[in-house]
């Protein structure tokens, strides 16, 4: 498990997607086969937003650090995988910045109900945007991933400050 220290008393858990794949969180199709594999990497984005440093499990990040989760999904089977729902959980210690690729991501605050981002809700009779800090999952719907084909999804997050 990726773990990052925030100050000396708080740990930020950067969940590796491989653990979620094994538990069946990532795709509805994955539960039926081992044809889809995922490789997740976490990068720290420097201030100029052009330099990215891949983080290792022993690296530490500070509050307000900008990170990018990048996941490469590969169909290692000889058959097309259809109607995939690729989920990326967002740890509670980070806030989604609204930047993702592909840009047509769906989002969720609970991991069960997904809607096209940006999320909205009714407050005092008015439709308002759900704060990005409340997003806990992103999802990309892929109609087909052909044999040996790959797709990369990514999302930027900012490490929350200690409470």
PDB file of C-alpha atoms in Angstrom:
ATOM      1  CA  UNK A   1       0.000   0.000   0.000  1.00  0.00           C
ATOM      2  CA  UNK A   2       1.280   3.460  -0.836  1.00  0.00           C
ATOM      3  CA  UNK A   3       1.547   5.500   2.329  1.00  0.00           C
ATOM      4  CA  UNK A   4       2.704   9.058   2.539  1.00  0.00           C
ATOM      5  CA  UNK A   5       3.470  11.023   5.680  1.00  0.00           C
ATOM      6  CA  UNK A   6       1.826  14.376   6.131  1.00  0.00           C
ATOM      7  CA  UNK A   7       3.718  16.250   8.790  1.00  0.00           C
ATOM      8  CA  UNK A   8       4.809  13.729  11.398  1.00  0.00           C
ATOM      9  CA  UNK A   9       1.471  12.651  12.779  1.00  0.00           C
ATOM     10  CA  UNK A  10      -0.760  12.087   9.777  1.00  0.00           C
ATOM     11  CA  UNK A  11      -0.501   9.372   7.129  1.00  0.00           C
ATOM     12  CA  UNK A  12      -1.938   9.808   3.642  1.00  0.00           C
ATOM     13  CA  UNK A  13      -2.915   6.497   2.134  1.00  0.00           C
ATOM     14  CA  UNK A  14      -2.558   6.354  -1.635  1.00  0.00           C
ATOM     15  CA  UNK A  15      -4.483   3.181  -2.380  1.00  0.00           C
ATOM     16  CA  UNK A  16      -2.900   1.089  -5.120  1.00  0.00           C
ATOM     17  CA  UNK A  17      -5.499   0.113  -7.657  1.00  0.00           C
ATOM     18  CA  UNK A  18      -4.270  -3.458  -7.781  1.00  0.00           C
ATOM     19  CA  UNK A  19      -5.761  -4.033  -4.329  1.00  0.00           C
ATOM     20  CA  UNK A  20      -9.080  -2.679  -5.513  1.00  0.00           C
ATOM     21  CA  UNK A  21      -8.962  -4.821  -8.632  1.00  0.00           C
ATOM     22  CA  UNK A  22      -8.550  -7.932  -6.526  1.00  0.00           C
ATOM     23  CA  UNK A  23     -11.512  -6.937  -4.380  1.00  0.00           C
ATOM     24  CA  UNK A  24     -13.656  -6.395  -7.482  1.00  0.00           C
ATOM     25  CA  UNK A  25     -14.125  -2.618  -7.123  1.00  0.00           C
ATOM     26  CA  UNK A  26     -12.840  -1.594 -10.501  1.00  0.00           C
ATOM     27  CA  UNK A  27     -15.093  -3.005 -13.175  1.00  0.00           C
ATOM     28  CA  UNK A  28     -18.281  -4.949 -13.438  1.00  0.00           C
ATOM     29  CA  UNK A  29     -16.658  -7.078 -16.144  1.00  0.00           C
ATOM     30  CA  UNK A  30     -13.526  -7.739 -14.116  1.00  0.00           C
ATOM     31  CA  UNK A  31     -15.387  -9.900 -11.640  1.00  0.00           C
ATOM     32  CA  UNK A  32     -16.048 -12.349 -14.482  1.00  0.00           C
ATOM     33  CA  UNK A  33     -12.467 -12.675 -15.761  1.00  0.00           C
ATOM     34  CA  UNK A  34      -8.837 -11.888 -15.156  1.00  0.00           C
ATOM     35  CA  UNK A  35      -8.536 -10.275 -18.589  1.00  0.00           C
ATOM     36  CA  UNK A  36      -8.142  -6.710 -17.321  1.00  0.00           C
ATOM     37  CA  UNK A  37      -4.996  -5.674 -15.501  1.00  0.00           C
ATOM     38  CA  UNK A  38      -4.161  -2.278 -14.092  1.00  0.00           C
ATOM     39  CA  UNK A  39      -0.896  -0.534 -13.332  1.00  0.00           C
ATOM     40  CA  UNK A  40      -1.269   2.501 -11.087  1.00  0.00           C
ATOM     41  CA  UNK A  41       1.411   5.112 -10.598  1.00  0.00           C
ATOM     42  CA  UNK A  42       1.341   8.224  -8.456  1.00  0.00           C
ATOM     43  CA  UNK A  43       3.258  11.327  -9.494  1.00  0.00           C
ATOM     44  CA  UNK A  44       4.000  14.528  -7.617  1.00  0.00           C
ATOM     45  CA  UNK A  45       3.555  17.519  -9.891  1.00  0.00           C
ATOM     46  CA  UNK A  46       6.033  20.314  -9.310  1.00  0.00           C
ATOM     47  CA  UNK A  47       5.009  23.974  -9.178  1.00  0.00           C
ATOM     48  CA  UNK A  48       5.523  24.576 -12.898  1.00  0.00           C
ATOM     49  CA  UNK A  49       3.130  21.645 -13.613  1.00  0.00           C
ATOM     50  CA  UNK A  50       5.481  20.265 -16.255  1.00  0.00           C
ATOM     51  CA  UNK A  51       7.810  18.200 -14.105  1.00  0.00           C
ATOM     52  CA  UNK A  52       6.381  15.004 -12.629  1.00  0.00           C
ATOM     53  CA  UNK A  53       8.179  12.765 -10.158  1.00  0.00           C
ATOM     54  CA  UNK A  54       6.940   9.207  -9.690  1.00  0.00           C
ATOM     55  CA  UNK A  55       6.373   8.514  -6.020  1.00  0.00           C
ATOM     56  CA  UNK A  56       7.423   5.343  -4.243  1.00  0.00           C
ATOM     57  CA  UNK A  57       5.826   3.798  -1.156  1.00  0.00           C
ATOM     58  CA  UNK A  58       8.479   5.335   1.095  1.00  0.00           C
ATOM     59  CA  UNK A  59       8.152   8.886  -0.264  1.00  0.00           C
ATOM     60  CA  UNK A  60       6.568  11.632   1.784  1.00  0.00           C
ATOM     61  CA  UNK A  61       4.295  14.375   0.568  1.00  0.00           C
ATOM     62  CA  UNK A  62       3.383  17.610   2.256  1.00  0.00           C
ATOM     63  CA  UNK A  63      -0.019  19.246   2.642  1.00  0.00           C
ATOM     64  CA  UNK A  64      -1.066  21.109  -0.522  1.00  0.00           C
ATOM     65  CA  UNK A  65       1.166  18.905  -2.734  1.00  0.00           C
ATOM     66  CA  UNK A  66      -0.322  18.307  -6.170  1.00  0.00           C
ATOM     67  CA  UNK A  67      -0.450  14.624  -7.157  1.00  0.00           C
ATOM     68  CA  UNK A  68      -1.543  12.766 -10.256  1.00  0.00           C
ATOM     69  CA  UNK A  69      -2.952   9.250 -10.120  1.00  0.00           C
ATOM     70  CA  UNK A  70      -2.356   7.537 -13.456  1.00  0.00           C
ATOM     71  CA  UNK A  71      -3.732   4.079 -14.205  1.00  0.00           C
ATOM     72  CA  UNK A  72      -2.974   2.059 -17.319  1.00  0.00           C
ATOM     73  CA  UNK A  73      -5.572  -0.654 -17.945  1.00  0.00           C
ATOM     74  CA  UNK A  74      -4.633  -3.472 -20.329  1.00  0.00           C
ATOM     75  CA  UNK A  75      -6.816  -6.142 -21.874  1.00  0.00           C
ATOM     76  CA  UNK A  76      -4.507  -9.152 -21.764  1.00  0.00           C
ATOM     77  CA  UNK A  77      -7.093 -11.539 -23.175  1.00  0.00           C
ATOM     78  CA  UNK A  78      -7.836 -12.587 -26.729  1.00  0.00           C
ATOM     79  CA  UNK A  79     -11.392 -11.244 -26.510  1.00  0.00           C
ATOM     80  CA  UNK A  80     -12.851  -7.738 -26.399  1.00  0.00           C
ATOM     81  CA  UNK A  81     -14.024  -6.507 -23.014  1.00  0.00           C
ATOM     82  CA  UNK A  82     -17.244  -4.540 -23.235  1.00  0.00           C
ATOM     83  CA  UNK A  83     -19.078  -2.021 -21.069  1.00  0.00           C
ATOM     84  CA  UNK A  84     -16.283  -1.504 -18.562  1.00  0.00           C
ATOM     85  CA  UNK A  85     -16.655   0.839 -15.625  1.00  0.00           C
ATOM     86  CA  UNK A  86     -13.185   1.851 -14.511  1.00  0.00           C
ATOM     87  CA  UNK A  87     -13.282   3.236 -10.971  1.00  0.00           C
ATOM     88  CA  UNK A  88     -10.593   5.275  -9.274  1.00  0.00           C
ATOM     89  CA  UNK A  89     -11.072   5.773  -5.515  1.00  0.00           C
ATOM     90  CA  UNK A  90      -9.913   9.074  -4.026  1.00  0.00           C
ATOM     91  CA  UNK A  91      -8.561   8.842  -0.466  1.00  0.00           C
ATOM     92  CA  UNK A  92     -10.133  11.097   2.161  1.00  0.00           C
ATOM     93  CA  UNK A  93      -6.834  12.957   2.643  1.00  0.00           C
ATOM     94  CA  UNK A  94      -6.920  14.446  -0.869  1.00  0.00           C
ATOM     95  CA  UNK A  95      -9.192  16.785  -2.815  1.00  0.00           C
ATOM     96  CA  UNK A  96      -9.901  16.189  -6.496  1.00  0.00           C
ATOM     97  CA  UNK A  97      -8.902  19.251  -8.546  1.00  0.00           C
ATOM     98  CA  UNK A  98     -11.407  18.682 -11.362  1.00  0.00           C
ATOM     99  CA  UNK A  99      -8.612  17.686 -13.768  1.00  0.00           C
ATOM    100  CA  UNK A 100      -8.876  14.215 -15.280  1.00  0.00           C
ATOM    101  CA  UNK A 101      -8.164  12.397 -18.529  1.00  0.00           C
ATOM    102  CA  UNK A 102     -10.175  11.375 -20.383  1.00  0.00           C
ATOM    103  CA  UNK A 103     -12.262  14.377 -19.439  1.00  0.00           C
ATOM    104  CA  UNK A 104     -15.612  12.587 -19.601  1.00  0.00           C
ATOM    105  CA  UNK A 105     -15.340  11.204 -16.057  1.00  0.00           C
ATOM    106  CA  UNK A 106     -18.271  10.374 -13.854  1.00  0.00           C
ATOM    107  CA  UNK A 107     -17.958  11.040 -10.127  1.00  0.00           C
ATOM    108  CA  UNK A 108     -19.407   9.813  -6.855  1.00  0.00           C
ATOM    109  CA  UNK A 109     -19.379  10.791  -3.212  1.00  0.00           C
ATOM    110  CA  UNK A 110     -20.192   7.233  -2.041  1.00  0.00           C
ATOM    111  CA  UNK A 111     -18.852   4.828  -4.694  1.00  0.00           C
ATOM    112  CA  UNK A 112     -22.371   3.611  -5.490  1.00  0.00           C
ATOM    113  CA  UNK A 113     -24.150   6.398  -7.371  1.00  0.00           C
ATOM    114  CA  UNK A 114     -22.205   7.940 -10.243  1.00  0.00           C
ATOM    115  CA  UNK A 115     -23.146  10.962 -12.348  1.00  0.00           C
ATOM    116  CA  UNK A 116     -21.413  13.035 -15.003  1.00  0.00           C
ATOM    117  CA  UNK A 117     -19.023  15.500 -13.379  1.00  0.00           C
ATOM    118  CA  UNK A 118     -19.499  18.138 -12.118  1.00  0.00           C
ATOM    119  CA  UNK A 119     -21.849  16.696  -9.506  1.00  0.00           C
ATOM    120  CA  UNK A 120     -24.815  18.770  -8.363  1.00  0.00           C
ATOM    121  CA  UNK A 121     -27.355  18.566  -5.548  1.00  0.00           C
ATOM    122  CA  UNK A 122     -30.305  20.527  -4.247  1.00  0.00           C
ATOM    123  CA  UNK A 123     -29.729  22.851  -1.280  1.00  0.00           C
ATOM    124  CA  UNK A 124     -32.476  25.140  -0.014  1.00  0.00           C
ATOM    125  CA  UNK A 125     -34.411  24.589  -3.239  1.00  0.00           C
ATOM    126  CA  UNK A 126     -31.444  25.515  -5.452  1.00  0.00           C
ATOM    127  CA  UNK A 127     -29.233  23.320  -7.610  1.00  0.00           C
ATOM    128  CA  UNK A 128     -25.604  23.728  -6.480  1.00  0.00           C
ATOM    129  CA  UNK A 129     -22.314  22.042  -7.385  1.00  0.00           C
ATOM    130  CA  UNK A 130     -21.019  19.444  -4.947  1.00  0.00           C
ATOM    131  CA  UNK A 131     -17.619  20.615  -3.621  1.00  0.00           C
ATOM    132  CA  UNK A 132     -14.743  18.707  -5.226  1.00  0.00           C
ATOM    133  CA  UNK A 133     -13.497  17.835  -1.726  1.00  0.00           C
ATOM    134  CA  UNK A 134     -16.525  15.545  -1.366  1.00  0.00           C
ATOM    135  CA  UNK A 135     -15.720  13.461  -4.464  1.00  0.00           C
ATOM    136  CA  UNK A 136     -14.526  10.000  -3.345  1.00  0.00           C
ATOM    137  CA  UNK A 137     -14.571   8.095  -6.663  1.00  0.00           C
ATOM    138  CA  UNK A 138     -14.128   8.807 -10.350  1.00  0.00           C
ATOM    139  CA  UNK A 139     -15.349   6.487 -13.064  1.00  0.00           C
ATOM    140  CA  UNK A 140     -14.781   6.177 -16.781  1.00  0.00           C
ATOM    141  CA  UNK A 141     -17.155   4.144 -18.929  1.00  0.00           C
ATOM    142  CA  UNK A 142     -15.417   2.264 -21.721  1.00  0.00           C
ATOM    143  CA  UNK A 143     -17.695   0.671 -24.298  1.00  0.00           C
ATOM    144  CA  UNK A 144     -15.011  -1.690 -25.603  1.00  0.00           C
ATOM    145  CA  UNK A 145     -11.391  -2.547 -24.910  1.00  0.00           C
ATOM    146  CA  UNK A 146     -10.088  -4.783 -27.694  1.00  0.00           C
ATOM    147  CA  UNK A 147      -7.572  -7.601 -27.148  1.00  0.00           C
ATOM    148  CA  UNK A 148      -4.138  -6.284 -26.152  1.00  0.00           C
ATOM    149  CA  UNK A 149      -5.528  -2.724 -26.156  1.00  0.00           C
ATOM    150  CA  UNK A 150      -4.671  -0.299 -23.343  1.00  0.00           C
ATOM    151  CA  UNK A 151      -6.336   2.786 -21.931  1.00  0.00           C
ATOM    152  CA  UNK A 152      -4.856   5.311 -19.514  1.00  0.00           C
ATOM    153  CA  UNK A 153      -6.963   7.300 -17.065  1.00  0.00           C
ATOM    154  CA  UNK A 154      -5.644   9.938 -14.708  1.00  0.00           C
ATOM    155  CA  UNK A 155      -6.811  12.414 -12.104  1.00  0.00           C
ATOM    156  CA  UNK A 156      -5.109  15.225 -10.255  1.00  0.00           C
ATOM    157  CA  UNK A 157      -5.597  15.687  -6.518  1.00  0.00           C
ATOM    158  CA  UNK A 158      -4.240  18.019  -3.888  1.00  0.00           C
ATOM    159  CA  UNK A 159      -3.159  16.738  -0.485  1.00  0.00           C
ATOM    160  CA  UNK A 160      -5.371  18.219   2.223  1.00  0.00           C
ATOM    161  CA  UNK A 161      -3.883  20.221   5.060  1.00  0.00           C
ATOM    162  CA  UNK A 162      -3.870  18.627   8.513  1.00  0.00           C
ATOM    163  CA  UNK A 163      -6.933  19.178  10.647  1.00  0.00           C
TER     164      UNK A 163
END
